[in-house]
Amino acid sequence: MASNPADAQGQPPGGAVAPRVGAEKDDLRMGRAKRVWVRRLVEGGIVTLLAGCGVFTLLITLGIVYALARDTLTFFQGVPGKFEGVSPLEFFGSLHWSPLLGADQHFGVWPLVVGTLAVTVVAVGLAGPLGLITAIWLSEYAPSRVRNLLKPILEILAGVPTVVLGFFALTVITPTLQLAFIQRPVLDANGQSLVDPAGKVMMQAWNPLGVEGYNVLAAGLAVGILTLPIVTTLAEDALRAVPRALREGSYGVGATRFETSIKVVFPAALSGIIAAILLAVARCVGETMIVALAAGGRHVPLQYIVDPPLVIETVARADGSTPLAQGQGVSSTTTSSEEALRAVATVRPDMPFEFPIITLRGGEKLDEVDVSVLPTSDATSLSAQIIDAKDNILSEARIDIPSPGDADANAHRNVSLSFPAANLTDRPLRPGEEARPIGVRLESGDYRVRLTAVSGAVLLAEATVEGERFMSAVDRALMPMDVRQSMQPMTGYLVQIFLGDVSNLGIEYYSSYAVAALLFVLTLILTMVGHLVRKRFQQKYE
Amino acid sequence: MATNMTDQPTTSKRATASQGDVELLGRASEKLRAGNRRGRRQVIERAFRAVAMSAATLSVLLLAWLLGSILLRGIGHLSWDFLRGVPSRVASEAGLMPAVVGTIFICVIAACFAIPIGVGTAILLEEYRPYRRPWRQFHDFVQLNITNLAGVPSLVYGLLGLTAFANVFGAFGTAKSPGFEFGIGHYDQFVTAGGIAVLTPVDRSDATPTAINSTTPFFDRDTLAPMVVKVVEPESIQKEMQDLDRDLEAFSASVARIVSEEKLTGSALDEAVARAWTEAGLQADPESIKSSLVPILAEAAGQSGRELRRTLRRALRPLEQAESAARLPDVLLTNSVPNRTSVTSPWYFRIPLGRGVLTGGLTLMLVILPIIIISAQESLRAVSGSLRQASLAMGASKWQTIWRVTLPGSIPGVMTGIILAMSRAIGEAAPILIIAGIVYITFAPSHLMDDFTALPLQVYNWASRPQSEFHDIAAAGIILLLMLLLVFNGVAVLIRQLSQKPH
């Protein structure tokens, strides 16, 4: 390269090399001169094009910064007539995060940061020691045949899509942590075993550790598996960069291989190894699909350290006159139909039940609501209403509950409420018309409800309602940082927001940009510092 | 350090040896001490070796566990119907076709943009190293920028794609009422008294509903052929509607008589019903409703009274539709309320792009761009400098050298990088999730603005459901995903092997 000084301004040496030999004929020289001119133009054009590519990559960064900054500013300033802004003081100072609770919105980002931190700690706790030991073994001990075998395996592990690891965490790691291969019957408050609607005794995992279905531990371990190849590869590179002379000196004074590795090579490669860990942490912080699948949608209610739990207050206040807003405090009401799948709510005999509000988009309608009635219930009929966000009744339905026969006295009775489609047609939305959030309200009664709301072939939402589990979830919410429970990291919140239709969201939409901006800044700092440390380290041994 | 380590274990040995000769003791102690020291260090050495080896084996076991558990769970659900089917509420009927087609769409779009831009940037960074100060700073800045872009979480690219491509920074309106579009026709859909849908064109998707009169042009919903429609006031067809009701009543009464009194069955029943049909003066083709009428009449055979009336009412509903379609096919009432629909062509395009396939592909391009650039840079760097110098010495220009010497020399490396980037693109879910959301789609995208879903997104959708049947088919989807990745990585390895042979 040094022999060829050319710059980006488009003065390639090819043009200058064109020989000017006097003996050549005029026309030929004319032709050549023309060719040189064309050539210069082509070269200049190409350099401009390539510089354009370079500028494009800069534009990507600018675009990210602009896009995040613009909507984050909107989040802080507010939109007149729509919503008020959230002060940065609340965003960074408050411990209370409840963005989807409608009237009771709070935007203190710390619960999300803690969620991210918990995942990262678990992940680095696995990938750090395991990756470093593997790296030392690969660089100091392993014969080259084994190395050549293990490196591609690590590459494959690095190439596994994150959604696959998320699935693995949810369906394999979590049941393993729960020791699900040992089953025991589910007991109610009186020590009686529960029976499912089909009449079978319900079984559940032994679960001596008390690991929830969605938990940070499994998600963190999966993220650890993801970052294991990163730590191993980068740390091994660093260890191998340590000059041979240092090792030979160590062996020369009689050190064993272990002593050489730990006391000589490792300290010499320390900054490179720190860079490897930093880059792995950056990856953990930005990891999305694993935590979205396995860590669950509930954020850590850090505010409970300061305030008494919101939900217990609501439950205590609800004296039959106030309908209990369901899902509050456990999983907030949400516009995403997928999220409603996980809504856990309670129904009490003295209170109407309200189903988490779901949003119908164009082409969707609510056809039927299936309810499963408790064996103990003596109710003979059940009525339900479809309500909108302003409590207007859109449609009503009533159905008789069949009396329990002798044969299946312990079974749940399933009834299906169909709604006259007149008010909830499946026509596309008209211009200017907004998607309607709707909810389902059931009259009070003694039933355990498993609701499935169906539109055509699409399952819109489903919720299982068990009072007991709800209460225990509230109790556990008092212990904020617990990796056995579900926590929502920053990326998990973004997924929750963008899963559904975002066009009718207000401040929640902009809050996601503020969270993303924080995420971007965090990973940017980690990556930059990581690369800087790595570069310093590489220069040291050049 | 060494003495510290050996003090403790040697004390007792020294005590037993103290009965013997002092000199011997000294020598033995020396030996023991040395031996012991070596032994302890050897134990640590061996222990560490064992720990390290099991740590390395653990990563292999993790991979085996991961692949094995998914394979065992999903392999039984992988079938041709599963690959060809469309998502469904019932797990056993669900399929992958829209997701596979969506993935192909976005990956091809991403590759079309990312490969030229990525390789171009790599050439700029590796081959055009400037010496003058401002240009060198620009160069270094681009390099630093790319290193950082590689570390940006893919989710953030999704947000950029949403802002920059789907909304174009809000500069051209919204996707619902775009600032620029072609290849689409907007229509108001009316339903005639005979139950036929007809369309009339409007300018924009958010135009006010059409006020219809006798001059409004109408088109067929499926073929878009012009149709003649009579626009009438509701009052003017009152007589026709009453006639219709009367004739249907007459038919219903005679059918009731046939079924309950004459108790006919088989072909005799068919003949009697056909006779009643013509007697009542019904105009629809009897064959058209035979399929729905016959089973209901068979059901009604043993019934009487209210039960029979209820059954007949059920039979009459499709009959009424068919009859009104036959008598009043093209009569449109002036008070009909339209539905806004649109008809798109395969080349439909709009700005802003909206949350469609093109946006998904472009966003994926942003994700894989840094990967392609960095790998292409490495392989360009690996091309020997003497080759370049030889080319330049022969009088080739800078670009000629790059195009005919450097780039061909680095093709294996560049190709490997591209393939690895594409395998990343296939499995990437987070940015696509931001762009597409979770939507229920039973069709392949028909134009570049169409809603879509992708393979990893479909897997996420199924995996996030509580029912374990959906987890089973999610595992089957993952197997397909992993097989695709295996093919891609296999090709990459093959290219690497082939390119290494000549050396």
mmCIF file with all atom_site columns, N, CA and C in Angstrom, chain A residues 4 7 9 39 43 46 53 57 61 66 70 141 150 157 167-168 170 254 256-259 431 457 494 498-499 513 516 528, chain B residues 41 44-45 48 60 63 66 89 121 132 145 148 153 155 159-160 162-163 169 205 355 397-400 437-438 463 471:
data_model
loop_
_atom_site.group_PDB
_atom_site.id
_atom_site.type_symbol
_atom_site.label_atom_id
_atom_site.label_alt_id
_atom_site.label_comp_id
_atom_site.label_asym_id
_atom_site.label_entity_id
_atom_site.label_seq_id
_atom_site.pdbx_PDB_ins_code
_atom_site.Cartn_x
_atom_site.Cartn_y
_atom_site.Cartn_z
_atom_site.occupancy
_atom_site.B_iso_or_equiv
_atom_site.pdbx_formal_charge
_atom_site.auth_seq_id
_atom_site.auth_comp_id
_atom_site.auth_asym_id
_atom_site.auth_atom_id
_atom_site.pdbx_PDB_model_num
ATOM 1   N N  . ASN A 1 4   ? 2.003   3.041   -2.992  1.00 0.00 ? 4   ASN A N  1
ATOM 2   C CA . ASN A 1 4   ? 0.937   3.510   -3.874  1.00 0.00 ? 4   ASN A CA 1
ATOM 3   C C  . ASN A 1 4   ? 0.148   4.615   -3.215  1.00 0.00 ? 4   ASN A C  1
ATOM 4   N N  . ASP A 1 7   ? -5.260  9.105   -2.764  1.00 0.00 ? 7   ASP A N  1
ATOM 5   C CA . ASP A 1 7   ? -6.179  9.516   -1.711  1.00 0.00 ? 7   ASP A CA 1
ATOM 6   C C  . ASP A 1 7   ? -7.614  9.454   -2.195  1.00 0.00 ? 7   ASP A C  1
ATOM 7   N N  . GLN A 1 9   ? -9.662  11.552  -2.856  1.00 0.00 ? 9   GLN A N  1
ATOM 8   C CA . GLN A 1 9   ? -10.182 12.611  -3.713  1.00 0.00 ? 9   GLN A CA 1
ATOM 9   C C  . GLN A 1 9   ? -10.257 12.177  -5.167  1.00 0.00 ? 9   GLN A C  1
ATOM 10  N N  . ARG A 1 39  ? -11.137 7.432   -18.133 1.00 0.00 ? 39  ARG A N  1
ATOM 11  C CA . ARG A 1 39  ? -10.710 6.614   -17.013 1.00 0.00 ? 39  ARG A CA 1
ATOM 12  C C  . ARG A 1 39  ? -10.768 7.402   -15.706 1.00 0.00 ? 39  ARG A C  1
ATOM 13  N N  . GLU A 1 43  ? -12.943 6.489   -12.494 1.00 0.00 ? 43  GLU A N  1
ATOM 14  C CA . GLU A 1 43  ? -12.295 6.301   -11.190 1.00 0.00 ? 43  GLU A CA 1
ATOM 15  C C  . GLU A 1 43  ? -12.895 7.240   -10.151 1.00 0.00 ? 43  GLU A C  1
ATOM 16  N N  . ILE A 1 46  ? -16.321 6.157   -9.166  1.00 0.00 ? 46  ILE A N  1
ATOM 17  C CA . ILE A 1 46  ? -16.311 4.996   -8.277  1.00 0.00 ? 46  ILE A CA 1
ATOM 18  C C  . ILE A 1 46  ? -15.919 5.401   -6.863  1.00 0.00 ? 46  ILE A C  1
ATOM 19  N N  . CYS A 1 53  ? -21.038 4.974   0.147   1.00 0.00 ? 53  CYS A N  1
ATOM 20  C CA . CYS A 1 53  ? -21.281 3.819   1.024   1.00 0.00 ? 53  CYS A CA 1
ATOM 21  C C  . CYS A 1 53  ? -20.818 4.128   2.441   1.00 0.00 ? 53  CYS A C  1
ATOM 22  N N  . THR A 1 57  ? -23.065 4.475   6.080   1.00 0.00 ? 57  THR A N  1
ATOM 23  C CA . THR A 1 57  ? -22.904 3.855   7.402   1.00 0.00 ? 57  THR A CA 1
ATOM 24  C C  . THR A 1 57  ? -22.927 4.915   8.509   1.00 0.00 ? 57  THR A C  1
ATOM 25  N N  . THR A 1 61  ? -25.854 5.618   11.898  1.00 0.00 ? 61  THR A N  1
ATOM 26  C CA . THR A 1 61  ? -25.658 6.052   13.280  1.00 0.00 ? 61  THR A CA 1
ATOM 27  C C  . THR A 1 61  ? -26.434 7.328   13.561  1.00 0.00 ? 61  THR A C  1
ATOM 28  N N  . TYR A 1 66  ? -30.910 10.271  15.884  1.00 0.00 ? 66  TYR A N  1
ATOM 29  C CA . TYR A 1 66  ? -32.023 11.185  15.646  1.00 0.00 ? 66  TYR A CA 1
ATOM 30  C C  . TYR A 1 66  ? -33.354 10.543  16.047  1.00 0.00 ? 66  TYR A C  1
ATOM 31  N N  . ARG A 1 70  ? -35.415 12.094  19.090  1.00 0.00 ? 70  ARG A N  1
ATOM 32  C CA . ARG A 1 70  ? -36.640 12.828  18.805  1.00 0.00 ? 70  ARG A CA 1
ATOM 33  C C  . ARG A 1 70  ? -37.805 12.330  19.679  1.00 0.00 ? 70  ARG A C  1
ATOM 34  N N  . TYR A 1 141 ? -3.485  -25.734 27.047  1.00 0.00 ? 141 TYR A N  1
ATOM 35  C CA . TYR A 1 141 ? -3.425  -27.177 27.256  1.00 0.00 ? 141 TYR A CA 1
ATOM 36  C C  . TYR A 1 141 ? -3.760  -27.995 26.005  1.00 0.00 ? 141 TYR A C  1
ATOM 37  N N  . LEU A 1 150 ? -13.130 -28.216 18.694  1.00 0.00 ? 150 LEU A N  1
ATOM 38  C CA . LEU A 1 150 ? -13.958 -27.445 19.626  1.00 0.00 ? 150 LEU A CA 1
ATOM 39  C C  . LEU A 1 150 ? -14.340 -26.070 19.064  1.00 0.00 ? 150 LEU A C  1
ATOM 40  N N  . LEU A 1 157 ? -22.519 -22.849 18.213  1.00 0.00 ? 157 LEU A N  1
ATOM 41  C CA . LEU A 1 157 ? -23.237 -22.359 19.384  1.00 0.00 ? 157 LEU A CA 1
ATOM 42  C C  . LEU A 1 157 ? -23.484 -20.857 19.257  1.00 0.00 ? 157 LEU A C  1
ATOM 43  N N  . PHE A 1 167 ? -36.583 -20.353 23.369  1.00 0.00 ? 167 PHE A N  1
ATOM 44  C CA . PHE A 1 167 ? -37.456 -21.529 23.434  1.00 0.00 ? 167 PHE A CA 1
ATOM 45  C C  . PHE A 1 167 ? -36.846 -22.596 24.339  1.00 0.00 ? 167 PHE A C  1
ATOM 46  N N  . PHE A 1 168 ? -35.541 -22.769 24.208  1.00 0.00 ? 168 PHE A N  1
ATOM 47  C CA . PHE A 1 168 ? -34.818 -23.742 25.032  1.00 0.00 ? 168 PHE A CA 1
ATOM 48  C C  . PHE A 1 168 ? -34.927 -23.372 26.515  1.00 0.00 ? 168 PHE A C  1
ATOM 49  N N  . LEU A 1 170 ? -37.245 -21.586 27.942  1.00 0.00 ? 170 LEU A N  1
ATOM 50  C CA . LEU A 1 170 ? -38.629 -21.680 28.417  1.00 0.00 ? 170 LEU A CA 1
ATOM 51  C C  . LEU A 1 170 ? -39.064 -23.134 28.591  1.00 0.00 ? 170 LEU A C  1
ATOM 52  N N  . GLY A 1 254 ? 10.844  -23.107 36.661  1.00 0.00 ? 254 GLY A N  1
ATOM 53  C CA . GLY A 1 254 ? 10.299  -24.313 37.283  1.00 0.00 ? 254 GLY A CA 1
ATOM 54  C C  . GLY A 1 254 ? 8.820   -24.302 37.551  1.00 0.00 ? 254 GLY A C  1
ATOM 55  N N  . THR A 1 256 ? 4.846   -24.907 36.946  1.00 0.00 ? 256 THR A N  1
ATOM 56  C CA . THR A 1 256 ? 4.061   -25.891 36.191  1.00 0.00 ? 256 THR A CA 1
ATOM 57  C C  . THR A 1 256 ? 3.223   -25.143 35.156  1.00 0.00 ? 256 THR A C  1
ATOM 58  N N  . ARG A 1 257 ? 2.524   -25.918 34.359  1.00 0.00 ? 257 ARG A N  1
ATOM 59  C CA . ARG A 1 257 ? 1.710   -25.318 33.327  1.00 0.00 ? 257 ARG A CA 1
ATOM 60  C C  . ARG A 1 257 ? 0.578   -24.476 33.937  1.00 0.00 ? 257 ARG A C  1
ATOM 61  N N  . PHE A 1 258 ? -0.027  -25.009 35.001  1.00 0.00 ? 258 PHE A N  1
ATOM 62  C CA . PHE A 1 258 ? -1.099  -24.285 35.678  1.00 0.00 ? 258 PHE A CA 1
ATOM 63  C C  . PHE A 1 258 ? -0.593  -22.968 36.238  1.00 0.00 ? 258 PHE A C  1
ATOM 64  N N  . GLU A 1 259 ? 0.581   -23.053 36.901  1.00 0.00 ? 259 GLU A N  1
ATOM 65  C CA . GLU A 1 259 ? 1.144   -21.832 37.487  1.00 0.00 ? 259 GLU A CA 1
ATOM 66  C C  . GLU A 1 259 ? 1.475   -20.817 36.401  1.00 0.00 ? 259 GLU A C  1
ATOM 67  N N  . PRO A 1 431 ? -61.880 5.050   7.582   1.00 0.00 ? 431 PRO A N  1
ATOM 68  C CA . PRO A 1 431 ? -60.844 6.075   7.712   1.00 0.00 ? 431 PRO A CA 1
ATOM 69  C C  . PRO A 1 431 ? -61.134 6.947   8.916   1.00 0.00 ? 431 PRO A C  1
ATOM 70  N N  . ALA A 1 457 ? -61.118 -17.606 13.350  1.00 0.00 ? 457 ALA A N  1
ATOM 71  C CA . ALA A 1 457 ? -60.189 -18.673 13.670  1.00 0.00 ? 457 ALA A CA 1
ATOM 72  C C  . ALA A 1 457 ? -59.112 -18.199 14.627  1.00 0.00 ? 457 ALA A C  1
ATOM 73  N N  . LEU A 1 494 ? -39.709 -3.353  25.463  1.00 0.00 ? 494 LEU A N  1
ATOM 74  C CA . LEU A 1 494 ? -39.834 -2.915  24.064  1.00 0.00 ? 494 LEU A CA 1
ATOM 75  C C  . LEU A 1 494 ? -40.614 -3.941  23.252  1.00 0.00 ? 494 LEU A C  1
ATOM 76  N N  . PHE A 1 498 ? -44.155 -3.323  21.138  1.00 0.00 ? 498 PHE A N  1
ATOM 77  C CA . PHE A 1 498 ? -44.228 -3.394  19.682  1.00 0.00 ? 498 PHE A CA 1
ATOM 78  C C  . PHE A 1 498 ? -44.854 -4.683  19.163  1.00 0.00 ? 498 PHE A C  1
ATOM 79  N N  . LEU A 1 499 ? -45.224 -5.564  20.079  1.00 0.00 ? 499 LEU A N  1
ATOM 80  C CA . LEU A 1 499 ? -45.854 -6.816  19.669  1.00 0.00 ? 499 LEU A CA 1
ATOM 81  C C  . LEU A 1 499 ? -47.151 -6.561  18.910  1.00 0.00 ? 499 LEU A C  1
ATOM 82  N N  . TYR A 1 513 ? -39.212 4.525   23.401  1.00 0.00 ? 513 TYR A N  1
ATOM 83  C CA . TYR A 1 513 ? -38.039 5.139   22.770  1.00 0.00 ? 513 TYR A CA 1
ATOM 84  C C  . TYR A 1 513 ? -37.045 5.624   23.808  1.00 0.00 ? 513 TYR A C  1
ATOM 85  N N  . ALA A 1 516 ? -35.259 2.636   24.906  1.00 0.00 ? 516 ALA A N  1
ATOM 86  C CA . ALA A 1 516 ? -34.330 2.200   23.855  1.00 0.00 ? 516 ALA A CA 1
ATOM 87  C C  . ALA A 1 516 ? -33.105 3.102   23.807  1.00 0.00 ? 516 ALA A C  1
ATOM 88  N N  . MET A 1 528 ? -17.674 0.530   23.093  1.00 0.00 ? 528 MET A N  1
ATOM 89  C CA . MET A 1 528 ? -16.538 1.417   22.825  1.00 0.00 ? 528 MET A CA 1
ATOM 90  C C  . MET A 1 528 ? -15.402 1.157   23.808  1.00 0.00 ? 528 MET A C  1
ATOM 91  N N  . ARG B 2 41  ? 1.777   -29.756 43.845  1.00 0.00 ? 41  ARG B N  1
ATOM 92  C CA . ARG B 2 41  ? 1.627   -28.939 42.644  1.00 0.00 ? 41  ARG B CA 1
ATOM 93  C C  . ARG B 2 41  ? 1.087   -29.780 41.490  1.00 0.00 ? 41  ARG B C  1
ATOM 94  N N  . ILE B 2 44  ? -2.650  -30.149 41.949  1.00 0.00 ? 44  ILE B N  1
ATOM 95  C CA . ILE B 2 44  ? -3.344  -28.940 41.475  1.00 0.00 ? 44  ILE B CA 1
ATOM 96  C C  . ILE B 2 44  ? -3.375  -28.918 39.949  1.00 0.00 ? 44  ILE B C  1
ATOM 97  N N  . GLU B 2 45  ? -2.212  -29.218 39.382  1.00 0.00 ? 45  GLU B N  1
ATOM 98  C CA . GLU B 2 45  ? -2.082  -29.236 37.928  1.00 0.00 ? 45  GLU B CA 1
ATOM 99  C C  . GLU B 2 45  ? -3.125  -30.175 37.313  1.00 0.00 ? 45  GLU B C  1
ATOM 100 N N  . PHE B 2 48  ? -6.758  -29.025 37.849  1.00 0.00 ? 48  PHE B N  1
ATOM 101 C CA . PHE B 2 48  ? -7.139  -27.946 36.946  1.00 0.00 ? 48  PHE B CA 1
ATOM 102 C C  . PHE B 2 48  ? -7.362  -28.485 35.541  1.00 0.00 ? 48  PHE B C  1
ATOM 103 N N  . VAL B 2 60  ? -19.760 -28.409 24.709  1.00 0.00 ? 60  VAL B N  1
ATOM 104 C CA . VAL B 2 60  ? -20.199 -29.379 23.703  1.00 0.00 ? 60  VAL B CA 1
ATOM 105 C C  . VAL B 2 60  ? -21.499 -30.046 24.158  1.00 0.00 ? 60  VAL B C  1
ATOM 106 N N  . LEU B 2 63  ? -24.515 -27.806 23.731  1.00 0.00 ? 63  LEU B N  1
ATOM 107 C CA . LEU B 2 63  ? -24.986 -27.779 22.344  1.00 0.00 ? 63  LEU B CA 1
ATOM 108 C C  . LEU B 2 63  ? -25.776 -29.049 22.034  1.00 0.00 ? 63  LEU B C  1
ATOM 109 N N  . LEU B 2 66  ? -29.131 -28.894 23.782  1.00 0.00 ? 66  LEU B N  1
ATOM 110 C CA . LEU B 2 66  ? -29.987 -27.929 23.080  1.00 0.00 ? 66  LEU B CA 1
ATOM 111 C C  . LEU B 2 66  ? -30.581 -28.543 21.822  1.00 0.00 ? 66  LEU B C  1
ATOM 112 N N  . ARG B 2 89  ? -55.565 -21.520 14.616  1.00 0.00 ? 89  ARG B N  1
ATOM 113 C CA . ARG B 2 89  ? -55.847 -21.491 16.048  1.00 0.00 ? 89  ARG B CA 1
ATOM 114 C C  . ARG B 2 89  ? -55.609 -22.872 16.649  1.00 0.00 ? 89  ARG B C  1
ATOM 115 N N  . THR B 2 121 ? -18.241 -0.390  1.144   1.00 0.00 ? 121 THR B N  1
ATOM 116 C CA . THR B 2 121 ? -17.632 0.269   2.305   1.00 0.00 ? 121 THR B CA 1
ATOM 117 C C  . THR B 2 121 ? -16.313 -0.404  2.667   1.00 0.00 ? 121 THR B C  1
ATOM 118 N N  . ARG B 2 132 ? -4.188  12.443  3.302   1.00 0.00 ? 132 ARG B N  1
ATOM 119 C CA . ARG B 2 132 ? -4.415  13.825  3.757   1.00 0.00 ? 132 ARG B CA 1
ATOM 120 C C  . ARG B 2 132 ? -5.291  13.839  5.000   1.00 0.00 ? 132 ARG B C  1
ATOM 121 N N  . ASN B 2 145 ? -17.019 3.943   13.578  1.00 0.00 ? 145 ASN B N  1
ATOM 122 C CA . ASN B 2 145 ? -18.472 3.880   13.527  1.00 0.00 ? 145 ASN B CA 1
ATOM 123 C C  . ASN B 2 145 ? -18.950 2.451   13.253  1.00 0.00 ? 145 ASN B C  1
ATOM 124 N N  . ASN B 2 148 ? -18.652 0.215   16.185  1.00 0.00 ? 148 ASN B N  1
ATOM 125 C CA . ASN B 2 148 ? -19.726 0.452   17.147  1.00 0.00 ? 148 ASN B CA 1
ATOM 126 C C  . ASN B 2 148 ? -21.061 -0.067  16.646  1.00 0.00 ? 148 ASN B C  1
ATOM 127 N N  . PRO B 2 153 ? -27.485 -3.216  19.728  1.00 0.00 ? 153 PRO B N  1
ATOM 128 C CA . PRO B 2 153 ? -28.466 -4.305  19.799  1.00 0.00 ? 153 PRO B CA 1
ATOM 129 C C  . PRO B 2 153 ? -29.386 -4.270  18.582  1.00 0.00 ? 153 PRO B C  1
ATOM 130 N N  . LEU B 2 155 ? -32.356 -4.871  18.268  1.00 0.00 ? 155 LEU B N  1
ATOM 131 C CA . LEU B 2 155 ? -33.634 -4.246  18.582  1.00 0.00 ? 155 LEU B CA 1
ATOM 132 C C  . LEU B 2 155 ? -33.645 -2.763  18.191  1.00 0.00 ? 155 LEU B C  1
ATOM 133 N N  . LEU B 2 159 ? -36.051 -0.210  15.758  1.00 0.00 ? 159 LEU B N  1
ATOM 134 C CA . LEU B 2 159 ? -36.652 1.099   16.006  1.00 0.00 ? 159 LEU B CA 1
ATOM 135 C C  . LEU B 2 159 ? -36.266 2.090   14.922  1.00 0.00 ? 159 LEU B C  1
ATOM 136 N N  . LEU B 2 160 ? -35.004 2.007   14.469  1.00 0.00 ? 160 LEU B N  1
ATOM 137 C CA . LEU B 2 160 ? -34.573 2.893   13.381  1.00 0.00 ? 160 LEU B CA 1
ATOM 138 C C  . LEU B 2 160 ? -35.373 2.580   12.122  1.00 0.00 ? 160 LEU B C  1
ATOM 139 N N  . LEU B 2 162 ? -38.288 1.351   11.899  1.00 0.00 ? 162 LEU B N  1
ATOM 140 C CA . LEU B 2 162 ? -39.663 1.819   12.084  1.00 0.00 ? 162 LEU B CA 1
ATOM 141 C C  . LEU B 2 162 ? -39.752 3.324   11.825  1.00 0.00 ? 162 LEU B C  1
ATOM 142 N N  . THR B 2 163 ? -38.769 4.068   12.340  1.00 0.00 ? 163 THR B N  1
ATOM 143 C CA . THR B 2 163 ? -38.814 5.525   12.182  1.00 0.00 ? 163 THR B CA 1
ATOM 144 C C  . THR B 2 163 ? -38.423 5.943   10.770  1.00 0.00 ? 163 THR B C  1
ATOM 145 N N  . PHE B 2 169 ? -39.685 9.296   9.041   1.00 0.00 ? 169 PHE B N  1
ATOM 146 C CA . PHE B 2 169 ? -39.587 10.400  10.004  1.00 0.00 ? 169 PHE B CA 1
ATOM 147 C C  . PHE B 2 169 ? -40.869 11.224  10.047  1.00 0.00 ? 169 PHE B C  1
ATOM 148 N N  . SER B 2 205 ? -57.576 6.870   0.293   1.00 0.00 ? 205 SER B N  1
ATOM 149 C CA . SER B 2 205 ? -58.103 5.944   1.292   1.00 0.00 ? 205 SER B CA 1
ATOM 150 C C  . SER B 2 205 ? -58.899 6.684   2.356   1.00 0.00 ? 205 SER B C  1
ATOM 151 N N  . ARG B 2 355 ? -45.423 -0.852  7.848   1.00 0.00 ? 355 ARG B N  1
ATOM 152 C CA . ARG B 2 355 ? -44.781 -2.016  8.484   1.00 0.00 ? 355 ARG B CA 1
ATOM 153 C C  . ARG B 2 355 ? -44.885 -3.238  7.569   1.00 0.00 ? 355 ARG B C  1
ATOM 154 N N  . SER B 2 397 ? -5.316  0.815   -13.513 1.00 0.00 ? 397 SER B N  1
ATOM 155 C CA . SER B 2 397 ? -5.715  1.889   -12.604 1.00 0.00 ? 397 SER B CA 1
ATOM 156 C C  . SER B 2 397 ? -6.074  1.276   -11.259 1.00 0.00 ? 397 SER B C  1
ATOM 157 N N  . LYS B 2 398 ? -6.304  2.166   -10.311 1.00 0.00 ? 398 LYS B N  1
ATOM 158 C CA . LYS B 2 398 ? -6.662  1.740   -8.956  1.00 0.00 ? 398 LYS B CA 1
ATOM 159 C C  . LYS B 2 398 ? -7.887  0.818   -8.987  1.00 0.00 ? 398 LYS B C  1
ATOM 160 N N  . TRP B 2 399 ? -8.949  1.292   -9.669  1.00 0.00 ? 399 TRP B N  1
ATOM 161 C CA . TRP B 2 399 ? -10.195 0.533   -9.665  1.00 0.00 ? 399 TRP B CA 1
ATOM 162 C C  . TRP B 2 399 ? -10.034 -0.771  -10.444 1.00 0.00 ? 399 TRP B C  1
ATOM 163 N N  . GLN B 2 400 ? -9.273  -0.703  -11.572 1.00 0.00 ? 400 GLN B N  1
ATOM 164 C CA . GLN B 2 400 ? -9.028  -1.930  -12.339 1.00 0.00 ? 400 GLN B CA 1
ATOM 165 C C  . GLN B 2 400 ? -8.325  -2.966  -11.466 1.00 0.00 ? 400 GLN B C  1
ATOM 166 N N  . GLY B 2 437 ? -44.568 -6.751  14.172  1.00 0.00 ? 437 GLY B N  1
ATOM 167 C CA . GLY B 2 437 ? -45.462 -7.114  15.260  1.00 0.00 ? 437 GLY B CA 1
ATOM 168 C C  . GLY B 2 437 ? -45.854 -8.572  15.125  1.00 0.00 ? 437 GLY B C  1
ATOM 169 N N  . ILE B 2 438 ? -46.756 -9.011  15.992  1.00 0.00 ? 438 ILE B N  1
ATOM 170 C CA . ILE B 2 438 ? -47.262 -10.380 15.835  1.00 0.00 ? 438 ILE B CA 1
ATOM 171 C C  . ILE B 2 438 ? -48.609 -10.261 15.134  1.00 0.00 ? 438 ILE B C  1
ATOM 172 N N  . ALA B 2 463 ? -44.053 -20.194 20.552  1.00 0.00 ? 463 ALA B N  1
ATOM 173 C CA . ALA B 2 463 ? -43.384 -20.509 21.815  1.00 0.00 ? 463 ALA B CA 1
ATOM 174 C C  . ALA B 2 463 ? -43.961 -19.689 22.961  1.00 0.00 ? 463 ALA B C  1
ATOM 175 N N  . HIS B 2 471 ? -45.958 -25.434 21.571  1.00 0.00 ? 471 HIS B N  1
ATOM 176 C CA . HIS B 2 471 ? -44.515 -25.586 21.779  1.00 0.00 ? 471 HIS B CA 1
ATOM 177 C C  . HIS B 2 471 ? -43.961 -26.683 20.877  1.00 0.00 ? 471 HIS B C  1
#
